[in-house]
Amino acid sequence: MRALAIDLGGTHAKCAVVEDRKVQAARHLDLDSAQGLNTALPLLAGTLRELLSECGLSAKDCAGLSFGSCGIVDSSTGRFLSTNQKWDDAPSLDLPEWCRQEFSLPLRLENDARMALLGEWYAGAARGFEDVAMLTLGTGIGGATMIGGHLLRGKHSQAGNLGGHQPVLFTGRACTCGGIGCAEAEAGGWSLPLIAREWPGFEQSALAKEAQVNFEALFRLAGQGDRVSGEVRDRCLHVWAAAAVGMVHAFDPEVVVFGGGVMKSADVILPFVQEYVGKHTWTPWGKVQVRAAELGNDAGLLGAIPLLSE
């Protein structure tokens, strides 16, 4: 099967032509969600046409268009339900109609974390498993779950999808979702600078001298022995591991896949989470595996084939 695919984030998009387990052509676009999705749609459509031309194809050679994005979406209707301060105009848009007008193709809309899970199940770290949970660590923390080889969605399209909004500290920080002490509020990319700057000794730490307080700097300086960086890193590891335990107890997966840009430090993250999950989950049948995603930024694109095959 061949398909068009869009993976839309808050500040960027990746457009691609995919065939089976291969990305045939792709292009990265910098976007601004504050300008609205409706403004970005002509650029996305034009980019997809350029990619088709590069491959010597036309839209009629594709089975459909897969559209993955942050936020809560209704995949049955192709409508956005809530975007949590990104692409505020998205719930008002009829993307299936836009796709019919632009390409005469069916469109399937799905949350980006679910798309990443589909990709890893189809062609990556979760291949061969039917019961999988995934956490994506980045600016926020995404979640997705598969049971019996089928994505878990639920009546309100939220089931298994809010892994980053599991409460891990009931006295914790306020989250953008309205919750308190969510995993994302305690160890997400957007909350990391807030947490670090409140840490005792931060002003005298190597981390305070960085132009940006992000996970790359945190893990690098922790590895170099900076005390504050090491303590904040270890706190993040505990939060992520606790979120994984929550996913295991809620959804009974055989494997938990961790993805996102933070997994550049997988050599530190995976052993910690695997040991923590092994110690703190009640799984009489055996031990849940913890794996790193294998497909990187292509996961959500390659999820197009299984999504359109549903």
PDB file of C-alpha atoms in Angstrom, residues 18 22 28 47 54 56 65 67-68 70 85 94 108 118 126 148 150-151 183 230 232 234 248 254 271 280:
ATOM      1  CA  VAL A  18       5.146   6.207   2.224  1.00  0.00           C
ATOM      2  CA  LYS A  22       9.451   2.680   3.697  1.00  0.00           C
ATOM      3  CA  HIS A  28      10.200  19.020   7.012  1.00  0.00           C
ATOM      4  CA  THR A  47       4.360  20.055  -0.360  1.00  0.00           C
ATOM      5  CA  GLU A  54       9.505  13.714  -7.124  1.00  0.00           C
ATOM      6  CA  GLY A  56       6.832  10.104 -10.343  1.00  0.00           C
ATOM      7  CA  LEU A  65      -3.912  10.503   3.411  1.00  0.00           C
ATOM      8  CA  PHE A  67      -2.913  13.041   9.229  1.00  0.00           C
ATOM      9  CA  GLY A  68      -1.298  12.732  12.658  1.00  0.00           C
ATOM     10  CA  CYS A  70      -1.104  16.554  18.752  1.00  0.00           C
ATOM     11  CA  GLN A  85      -3.346  25.640  23.157  1.00  0.00           C
ATOM     12  CA  ASP A  94     -13.389  19.671   7.988  1.00  0.00           C
ATOM     13  CA  ARG A 108      -7.763   9.484   8.431  1.00  0.00           C
ATOM     14  CA  LEU A 118       1.151   2.288  14.976  1.00  0.00           C
ATOM     15  CA  ALA A 126       6.835  -3.217  18.887  1.00  0.00           C
ATOM     16  CA  GLY A 148      -5.042  -7.251  20.935  1.00  0.00           C
ATOM     17  CA  HIS A 150      -6.036  -2.679  17.959  1.00  0.00           C
ATOM     18  CA  LEU A 151      -5.579   0.912  19.074  1.00  0.00           C
ATOM     19  CA  ALA A 183       3.901  13.436  34.501  1.00  0.00           C
ATOM     20  CA  GLY A 230      22.225  14.909  38.045  1.00  0.00           C
ATOM     21  CA  VAL A 232      17.021  16.911  38.213  1.00  0.00           C
ATOM     22  CA  ASP A 234      17.185  11.472  38.315  1.00  0.00           C
ATOM     23  CA  VAL A 248       1.345  -1.242  32.797  1.00  0.00           C
ATOM     24  CA  GLU A 254       3.707  -6.925  27.037  1.00  0.00           C
ATOM     25  CA  PRO A 271      18.071   0.534  32.172  1.00  0.00           C
ATOM     26  CA  HIS A 280       7.181  -1.912  41.014  1.00  0.00           C
TER      27      HIS A 280
END
